[in-house]
PDB file of C-alpha atoms in Angstrom:
ATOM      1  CA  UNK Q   1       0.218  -3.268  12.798  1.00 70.00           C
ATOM      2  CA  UNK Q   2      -1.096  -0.313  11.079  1.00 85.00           C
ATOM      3  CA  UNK Q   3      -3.890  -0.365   8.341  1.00 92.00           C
ATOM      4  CA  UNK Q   4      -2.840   0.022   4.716  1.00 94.00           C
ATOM      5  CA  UNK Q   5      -6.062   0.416   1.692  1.00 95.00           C
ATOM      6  CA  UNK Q   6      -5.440   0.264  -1.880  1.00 96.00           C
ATOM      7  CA  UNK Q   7      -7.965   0.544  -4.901  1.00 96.00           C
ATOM      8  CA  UNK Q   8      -7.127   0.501  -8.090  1.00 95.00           C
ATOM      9  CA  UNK Q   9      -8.957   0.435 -11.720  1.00 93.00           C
ATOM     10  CA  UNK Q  10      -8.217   0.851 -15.123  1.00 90.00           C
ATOM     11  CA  UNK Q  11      -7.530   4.635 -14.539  1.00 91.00           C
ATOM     12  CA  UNK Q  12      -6.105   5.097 -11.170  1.00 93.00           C
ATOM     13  CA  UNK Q  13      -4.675   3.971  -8.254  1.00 96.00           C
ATOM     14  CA  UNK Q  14      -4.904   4.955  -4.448  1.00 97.00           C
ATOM     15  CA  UNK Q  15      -2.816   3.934  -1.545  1.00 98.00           C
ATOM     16  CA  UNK Q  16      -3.572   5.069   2.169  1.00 97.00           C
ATOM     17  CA  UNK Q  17      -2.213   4.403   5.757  1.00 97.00           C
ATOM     18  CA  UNK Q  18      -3.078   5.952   8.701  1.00 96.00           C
ATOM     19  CA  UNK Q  19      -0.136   7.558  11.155  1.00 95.00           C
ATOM     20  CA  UNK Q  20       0.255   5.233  13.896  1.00 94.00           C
ATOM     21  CA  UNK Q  21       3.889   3.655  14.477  1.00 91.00           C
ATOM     22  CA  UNK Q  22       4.349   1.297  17.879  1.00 83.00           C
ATOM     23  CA  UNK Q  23       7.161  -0.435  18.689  1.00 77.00           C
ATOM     24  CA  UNK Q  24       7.059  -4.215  19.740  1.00 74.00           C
ATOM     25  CA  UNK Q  25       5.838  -3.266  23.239  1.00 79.00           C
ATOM     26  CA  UNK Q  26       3.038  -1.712  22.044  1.00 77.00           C
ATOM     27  CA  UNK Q  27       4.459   1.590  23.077  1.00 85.00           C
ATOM     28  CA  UNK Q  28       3.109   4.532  20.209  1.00 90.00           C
ATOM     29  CA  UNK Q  29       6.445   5.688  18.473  1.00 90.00           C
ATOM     30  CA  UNK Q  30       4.451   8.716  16.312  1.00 93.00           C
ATOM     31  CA  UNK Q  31       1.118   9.503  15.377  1.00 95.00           C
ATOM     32  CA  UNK Q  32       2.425  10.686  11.887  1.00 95.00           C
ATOM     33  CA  UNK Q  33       4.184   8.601  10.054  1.00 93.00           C
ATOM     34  CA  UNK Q  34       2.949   7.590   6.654  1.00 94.00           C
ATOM     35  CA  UNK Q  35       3.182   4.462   5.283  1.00 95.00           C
ATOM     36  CA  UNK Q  36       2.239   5.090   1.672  1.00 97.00           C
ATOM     37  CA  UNK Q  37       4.881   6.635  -0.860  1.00 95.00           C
ATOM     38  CA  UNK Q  38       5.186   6.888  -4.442  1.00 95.00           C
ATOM     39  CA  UNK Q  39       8.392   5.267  -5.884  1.00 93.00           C
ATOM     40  CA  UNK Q  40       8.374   6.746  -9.545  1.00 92.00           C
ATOM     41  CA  UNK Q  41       5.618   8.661 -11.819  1.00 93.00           C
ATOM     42  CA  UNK Q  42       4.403   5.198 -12.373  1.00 95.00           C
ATOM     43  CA  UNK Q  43       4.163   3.447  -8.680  1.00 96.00           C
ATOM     44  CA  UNK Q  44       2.539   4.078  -5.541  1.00 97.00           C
ATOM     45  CA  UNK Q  45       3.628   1.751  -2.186  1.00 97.00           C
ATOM     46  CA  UNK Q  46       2.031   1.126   1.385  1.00 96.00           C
ATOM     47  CA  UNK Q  47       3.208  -1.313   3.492  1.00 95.00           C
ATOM     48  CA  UNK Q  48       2.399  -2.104   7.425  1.00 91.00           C
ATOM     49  CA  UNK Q  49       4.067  -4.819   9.825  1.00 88.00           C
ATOM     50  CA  UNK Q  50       7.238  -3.740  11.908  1.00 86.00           C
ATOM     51  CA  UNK Q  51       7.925  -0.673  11.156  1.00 85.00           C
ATOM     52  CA  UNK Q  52      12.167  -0.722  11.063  1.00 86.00           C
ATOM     53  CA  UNK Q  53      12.270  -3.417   8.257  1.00 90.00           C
ATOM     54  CA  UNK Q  54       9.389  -1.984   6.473  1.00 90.00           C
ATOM     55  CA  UNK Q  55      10.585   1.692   6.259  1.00 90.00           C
ATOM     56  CA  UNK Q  56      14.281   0.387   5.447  1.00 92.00           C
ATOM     57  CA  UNK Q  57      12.791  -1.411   2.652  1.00 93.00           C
ATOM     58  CA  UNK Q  58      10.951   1.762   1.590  1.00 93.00           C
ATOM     59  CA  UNK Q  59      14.016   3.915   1.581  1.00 91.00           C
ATOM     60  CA  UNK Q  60      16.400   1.511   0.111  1.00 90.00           C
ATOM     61  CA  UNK Q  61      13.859   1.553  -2.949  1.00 91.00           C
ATOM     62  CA  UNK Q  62      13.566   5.144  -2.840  1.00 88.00           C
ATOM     63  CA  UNK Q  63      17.255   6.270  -2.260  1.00 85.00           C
ATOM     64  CA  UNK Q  64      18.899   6.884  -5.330  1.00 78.00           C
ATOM     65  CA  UNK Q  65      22.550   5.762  -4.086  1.00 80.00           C
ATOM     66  CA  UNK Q  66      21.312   2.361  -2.630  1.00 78.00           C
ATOM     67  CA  UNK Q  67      18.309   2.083  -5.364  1.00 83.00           C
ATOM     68  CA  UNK Q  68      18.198   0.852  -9.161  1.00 84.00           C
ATOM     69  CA  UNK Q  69      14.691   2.134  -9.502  1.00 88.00           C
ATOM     70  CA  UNK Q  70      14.952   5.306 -11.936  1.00 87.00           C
ATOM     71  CA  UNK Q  71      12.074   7.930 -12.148  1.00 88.00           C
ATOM     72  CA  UNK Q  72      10.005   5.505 -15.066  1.00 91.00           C
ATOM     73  CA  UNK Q  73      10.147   2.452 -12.958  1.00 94.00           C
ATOM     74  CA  UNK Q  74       7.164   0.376 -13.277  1.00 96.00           C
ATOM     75  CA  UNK Q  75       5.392  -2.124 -10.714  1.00 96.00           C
ATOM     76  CA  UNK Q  76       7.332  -5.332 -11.428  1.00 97.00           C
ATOM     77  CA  UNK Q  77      10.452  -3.202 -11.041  1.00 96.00           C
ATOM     78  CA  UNK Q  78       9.477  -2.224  -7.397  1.00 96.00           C
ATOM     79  CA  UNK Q  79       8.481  -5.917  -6.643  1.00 96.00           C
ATOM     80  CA  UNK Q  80      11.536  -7.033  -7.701  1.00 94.00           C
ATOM     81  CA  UNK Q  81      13.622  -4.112  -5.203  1.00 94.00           C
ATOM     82  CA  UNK Q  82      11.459  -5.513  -2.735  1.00 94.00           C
ATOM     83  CA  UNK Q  83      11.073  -9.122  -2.823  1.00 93.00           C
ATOM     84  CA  UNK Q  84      15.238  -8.644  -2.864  1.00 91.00           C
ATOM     85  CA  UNK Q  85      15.577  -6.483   0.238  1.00 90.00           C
ATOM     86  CA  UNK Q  86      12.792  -8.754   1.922  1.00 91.00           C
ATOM     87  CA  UNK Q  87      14.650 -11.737   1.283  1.00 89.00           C
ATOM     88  CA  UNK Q  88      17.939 -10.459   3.937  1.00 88.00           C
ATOM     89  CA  UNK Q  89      14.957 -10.512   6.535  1.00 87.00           C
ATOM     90  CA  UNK Q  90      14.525 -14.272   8.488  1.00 85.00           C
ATOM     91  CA  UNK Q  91      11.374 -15.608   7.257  1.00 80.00           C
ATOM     92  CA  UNK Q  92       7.812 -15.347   8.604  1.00 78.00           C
ATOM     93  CA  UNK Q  93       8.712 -11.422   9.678  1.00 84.00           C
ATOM     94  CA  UNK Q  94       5.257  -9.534  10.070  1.00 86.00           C
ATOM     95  CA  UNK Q  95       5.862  -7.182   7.189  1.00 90.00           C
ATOM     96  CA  UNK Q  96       3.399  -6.989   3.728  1.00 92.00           C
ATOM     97  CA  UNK Q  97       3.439  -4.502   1.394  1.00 96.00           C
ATOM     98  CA  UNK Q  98       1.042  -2.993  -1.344  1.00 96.00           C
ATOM     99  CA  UNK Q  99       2.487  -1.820  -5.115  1.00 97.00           C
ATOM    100  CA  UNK Q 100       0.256  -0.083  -7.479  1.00 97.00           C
ATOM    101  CA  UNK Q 101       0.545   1.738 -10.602  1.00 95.00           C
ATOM    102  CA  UNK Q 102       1.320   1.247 -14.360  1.00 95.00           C
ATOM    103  CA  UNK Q 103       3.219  -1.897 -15.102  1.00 95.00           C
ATOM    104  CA  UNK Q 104       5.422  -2.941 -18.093  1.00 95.00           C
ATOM    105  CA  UNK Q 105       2.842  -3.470 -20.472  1.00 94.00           C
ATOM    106  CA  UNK Q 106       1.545   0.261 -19.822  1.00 91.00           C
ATOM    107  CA  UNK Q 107      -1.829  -0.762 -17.611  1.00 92.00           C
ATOM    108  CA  UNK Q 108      -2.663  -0.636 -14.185  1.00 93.00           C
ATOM    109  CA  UNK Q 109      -1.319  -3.480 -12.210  1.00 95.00           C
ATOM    110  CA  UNK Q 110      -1.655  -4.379  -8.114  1.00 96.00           C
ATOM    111  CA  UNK Q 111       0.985  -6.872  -6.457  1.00 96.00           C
ATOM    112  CA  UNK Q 112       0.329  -7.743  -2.595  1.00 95.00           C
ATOM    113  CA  UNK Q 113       4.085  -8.677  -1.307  1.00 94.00           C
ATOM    114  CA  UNK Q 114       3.466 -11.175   1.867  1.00 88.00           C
ATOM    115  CA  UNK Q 115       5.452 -11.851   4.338  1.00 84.00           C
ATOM    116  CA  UNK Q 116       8.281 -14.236   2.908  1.00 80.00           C
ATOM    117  CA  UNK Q 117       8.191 -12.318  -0.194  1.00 82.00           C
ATOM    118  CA  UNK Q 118       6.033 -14.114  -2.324  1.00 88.00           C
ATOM    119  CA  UNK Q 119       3.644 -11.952  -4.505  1.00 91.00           C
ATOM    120  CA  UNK Q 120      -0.208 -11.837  -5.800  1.00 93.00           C
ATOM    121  CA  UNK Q 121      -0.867 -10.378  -9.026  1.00 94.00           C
ATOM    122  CA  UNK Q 122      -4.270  -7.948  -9.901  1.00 93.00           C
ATOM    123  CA  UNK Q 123      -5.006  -6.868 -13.332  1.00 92.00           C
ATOM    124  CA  UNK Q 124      -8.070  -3.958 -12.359  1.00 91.00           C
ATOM    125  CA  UNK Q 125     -10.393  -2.736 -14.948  1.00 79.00           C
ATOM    126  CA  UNK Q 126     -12.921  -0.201 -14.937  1.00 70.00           C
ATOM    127  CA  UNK Q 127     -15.622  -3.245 -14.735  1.00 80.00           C
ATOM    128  CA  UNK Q 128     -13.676  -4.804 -11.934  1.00 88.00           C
ATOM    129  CA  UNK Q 129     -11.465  -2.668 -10.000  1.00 92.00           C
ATOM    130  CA  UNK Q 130      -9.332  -4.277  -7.378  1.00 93.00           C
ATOM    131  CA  UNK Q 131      -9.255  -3.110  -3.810  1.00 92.00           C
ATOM    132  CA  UNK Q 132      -7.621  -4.490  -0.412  1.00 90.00           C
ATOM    133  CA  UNK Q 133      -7.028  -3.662   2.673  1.00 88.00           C
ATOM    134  CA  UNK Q 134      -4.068  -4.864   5.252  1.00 87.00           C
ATOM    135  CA  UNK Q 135      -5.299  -5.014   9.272  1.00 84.00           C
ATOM    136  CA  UNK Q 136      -4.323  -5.497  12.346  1.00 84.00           C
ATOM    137  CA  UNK Q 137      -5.197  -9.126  13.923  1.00 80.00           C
ATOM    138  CA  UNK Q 138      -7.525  -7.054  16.276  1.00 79.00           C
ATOM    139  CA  UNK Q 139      -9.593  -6.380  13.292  1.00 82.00           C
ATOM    140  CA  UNK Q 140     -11.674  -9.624  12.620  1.00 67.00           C
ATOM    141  CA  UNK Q 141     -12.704  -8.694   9.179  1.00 60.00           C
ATOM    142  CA  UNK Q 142     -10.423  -8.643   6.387  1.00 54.00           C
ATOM    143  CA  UNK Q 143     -11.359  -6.189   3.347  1.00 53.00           C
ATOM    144  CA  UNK Q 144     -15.127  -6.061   4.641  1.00 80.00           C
ATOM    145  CA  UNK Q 145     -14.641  -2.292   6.189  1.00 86.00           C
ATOM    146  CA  UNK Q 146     -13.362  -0.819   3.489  1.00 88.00           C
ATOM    147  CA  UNK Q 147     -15.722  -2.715   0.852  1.00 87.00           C
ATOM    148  CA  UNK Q 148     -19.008  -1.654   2.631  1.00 87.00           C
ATOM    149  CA  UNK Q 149     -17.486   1.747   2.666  1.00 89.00           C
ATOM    150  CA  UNK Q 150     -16.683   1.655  -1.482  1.00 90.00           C
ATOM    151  CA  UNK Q 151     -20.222   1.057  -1.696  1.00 87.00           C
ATOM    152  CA  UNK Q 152     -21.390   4.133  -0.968  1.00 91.00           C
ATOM    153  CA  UNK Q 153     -18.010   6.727  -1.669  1.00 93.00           C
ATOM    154  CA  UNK Q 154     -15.112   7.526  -3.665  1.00 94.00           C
ATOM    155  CA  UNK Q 155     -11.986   5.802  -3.092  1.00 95.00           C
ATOM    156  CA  UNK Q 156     -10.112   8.444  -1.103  1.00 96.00           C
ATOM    157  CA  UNK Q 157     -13.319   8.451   1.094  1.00 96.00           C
ATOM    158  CA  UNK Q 158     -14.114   5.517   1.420  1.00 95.00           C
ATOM    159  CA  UNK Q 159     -10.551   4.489   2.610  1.00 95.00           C
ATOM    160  CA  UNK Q 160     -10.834   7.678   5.584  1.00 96.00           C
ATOM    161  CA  UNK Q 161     -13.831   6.722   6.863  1.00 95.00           C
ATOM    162  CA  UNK Q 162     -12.190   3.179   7.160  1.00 93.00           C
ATOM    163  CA  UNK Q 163      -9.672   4.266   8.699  1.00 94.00           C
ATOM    164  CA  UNK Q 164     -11.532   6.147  11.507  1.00 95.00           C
ATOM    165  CA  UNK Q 165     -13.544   2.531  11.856  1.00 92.00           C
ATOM    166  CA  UNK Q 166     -10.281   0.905  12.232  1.00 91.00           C
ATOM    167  CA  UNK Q 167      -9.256   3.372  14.860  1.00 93.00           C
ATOM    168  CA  UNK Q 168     -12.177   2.382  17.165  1.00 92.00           C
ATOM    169  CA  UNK Q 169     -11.060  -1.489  16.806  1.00 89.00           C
ATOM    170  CA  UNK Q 170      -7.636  -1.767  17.182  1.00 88.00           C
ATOM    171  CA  UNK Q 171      -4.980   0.409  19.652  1.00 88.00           C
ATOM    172  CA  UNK Q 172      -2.478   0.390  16.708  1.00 89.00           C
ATOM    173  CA  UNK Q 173      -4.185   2.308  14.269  1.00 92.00           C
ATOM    174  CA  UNK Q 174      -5.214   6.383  14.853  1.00 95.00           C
ATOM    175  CA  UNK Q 175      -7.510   8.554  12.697  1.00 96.00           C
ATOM    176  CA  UNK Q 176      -4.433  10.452  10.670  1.00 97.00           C
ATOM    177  CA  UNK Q 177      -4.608   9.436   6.712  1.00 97.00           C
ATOM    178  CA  UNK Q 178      -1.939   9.458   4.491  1.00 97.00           C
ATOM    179  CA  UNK Q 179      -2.761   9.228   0.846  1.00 97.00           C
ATOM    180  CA  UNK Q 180      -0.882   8.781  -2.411  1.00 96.00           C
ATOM    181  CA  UNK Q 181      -2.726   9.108  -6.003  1.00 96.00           C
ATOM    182  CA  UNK Q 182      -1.856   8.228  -9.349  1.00 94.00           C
ATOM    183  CA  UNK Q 183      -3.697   8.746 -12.343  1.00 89.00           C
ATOM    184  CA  UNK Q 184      -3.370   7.420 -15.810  1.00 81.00           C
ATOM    185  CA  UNK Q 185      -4.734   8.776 -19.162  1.00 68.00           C
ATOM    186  CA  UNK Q 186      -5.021   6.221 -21.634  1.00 59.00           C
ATOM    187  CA  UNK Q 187      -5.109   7.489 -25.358  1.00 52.00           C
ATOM    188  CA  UNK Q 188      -8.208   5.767 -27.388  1.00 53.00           C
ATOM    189  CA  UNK Q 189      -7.301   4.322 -31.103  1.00 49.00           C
TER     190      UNK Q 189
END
């Protein structure tokens, strides 16, 4: 399993993988393959567990033939493409994914997709942003790495030097970062 981070606030969100793709054996597939993408001007994805039903999920979504997503597609949107195509996949399947970005009601909103489909809901603020990080089972700590690492650095940094952490711990995670950024201006009354 590969590692995905996400932050997000009232302003923007961040999404980033690192390149690693094994196959069930273990065996390394590439060393750069990203597993973040950004669906529309409004959404941002990552998403780690077996990699064949978790990048045919990601380019059903993102295909315009197979997709109903359009350009202004917001986060509940993407869920719902998701939780759809995850639901043809038998249950308990090792794949999670991460969507953040603006959603209907024109604020940031975070959904964690678990395996089986069901869905957790994060409303960030600039008070309280949200952040989260999906690891490999080697990794015995769940959000810890990346939160000491927030405490001290900007998002983006924060989640590299994570991911070079993570790449010491686990065999299925390397040092290559893949990052997607969006950024919202809100207009003041």
């Amino acid at each position: 399993m590969s590692v995905v981070l996400a932050y997000s606030d009232e302003h923007m969100a961040v999404v980033a993988s690192d390149g690693r793709v094994s196959d069930i054996f273990g065996n390394i597939i590439s060393e750069e393959y990203p597993k973040v993408r950004k669906i529309s001007m409004n959404v941002i994805i990552g998403y780690a567990g077996h990699a064949i039903p978790c990048n045919t999920i990601a380019d059903f979504i993102t295909n315009p033939e197979s997709s109903r997503l359009t350009q202004d597609a917001r986060v509940e949107d993407v869920v719902d493409s998701i939780q759809t195509y995850m639901s043809s996949y038998p249950k308990g399947l090792n794949i999670g994914f991460v969507v953040c970005g603006i959603g209907r009601n024109g604020k940031m909103r975070t959904e964690i997709i678990t395996p089986g489909g069901n869905s957790q809901i994060y409303h960030p603020g600039n008070e309280e942003p949200f952040f989260c990080a999906m690891y490999p089972k080697e990794i015995p700590t769940n959000a810890q790495v990346f939160e000491n690492e927030l405490l001290s650095k900007s998002p983006e940094d924060a989640m590299r030097e994570a991911i070079k952490i993570c790449s010491n711990l686990s065999q299925t995670v390397n040092q290559n970062v893949f990052l997607e950024r969006l950024q919202i201006f809100l207009l003041k009354d």
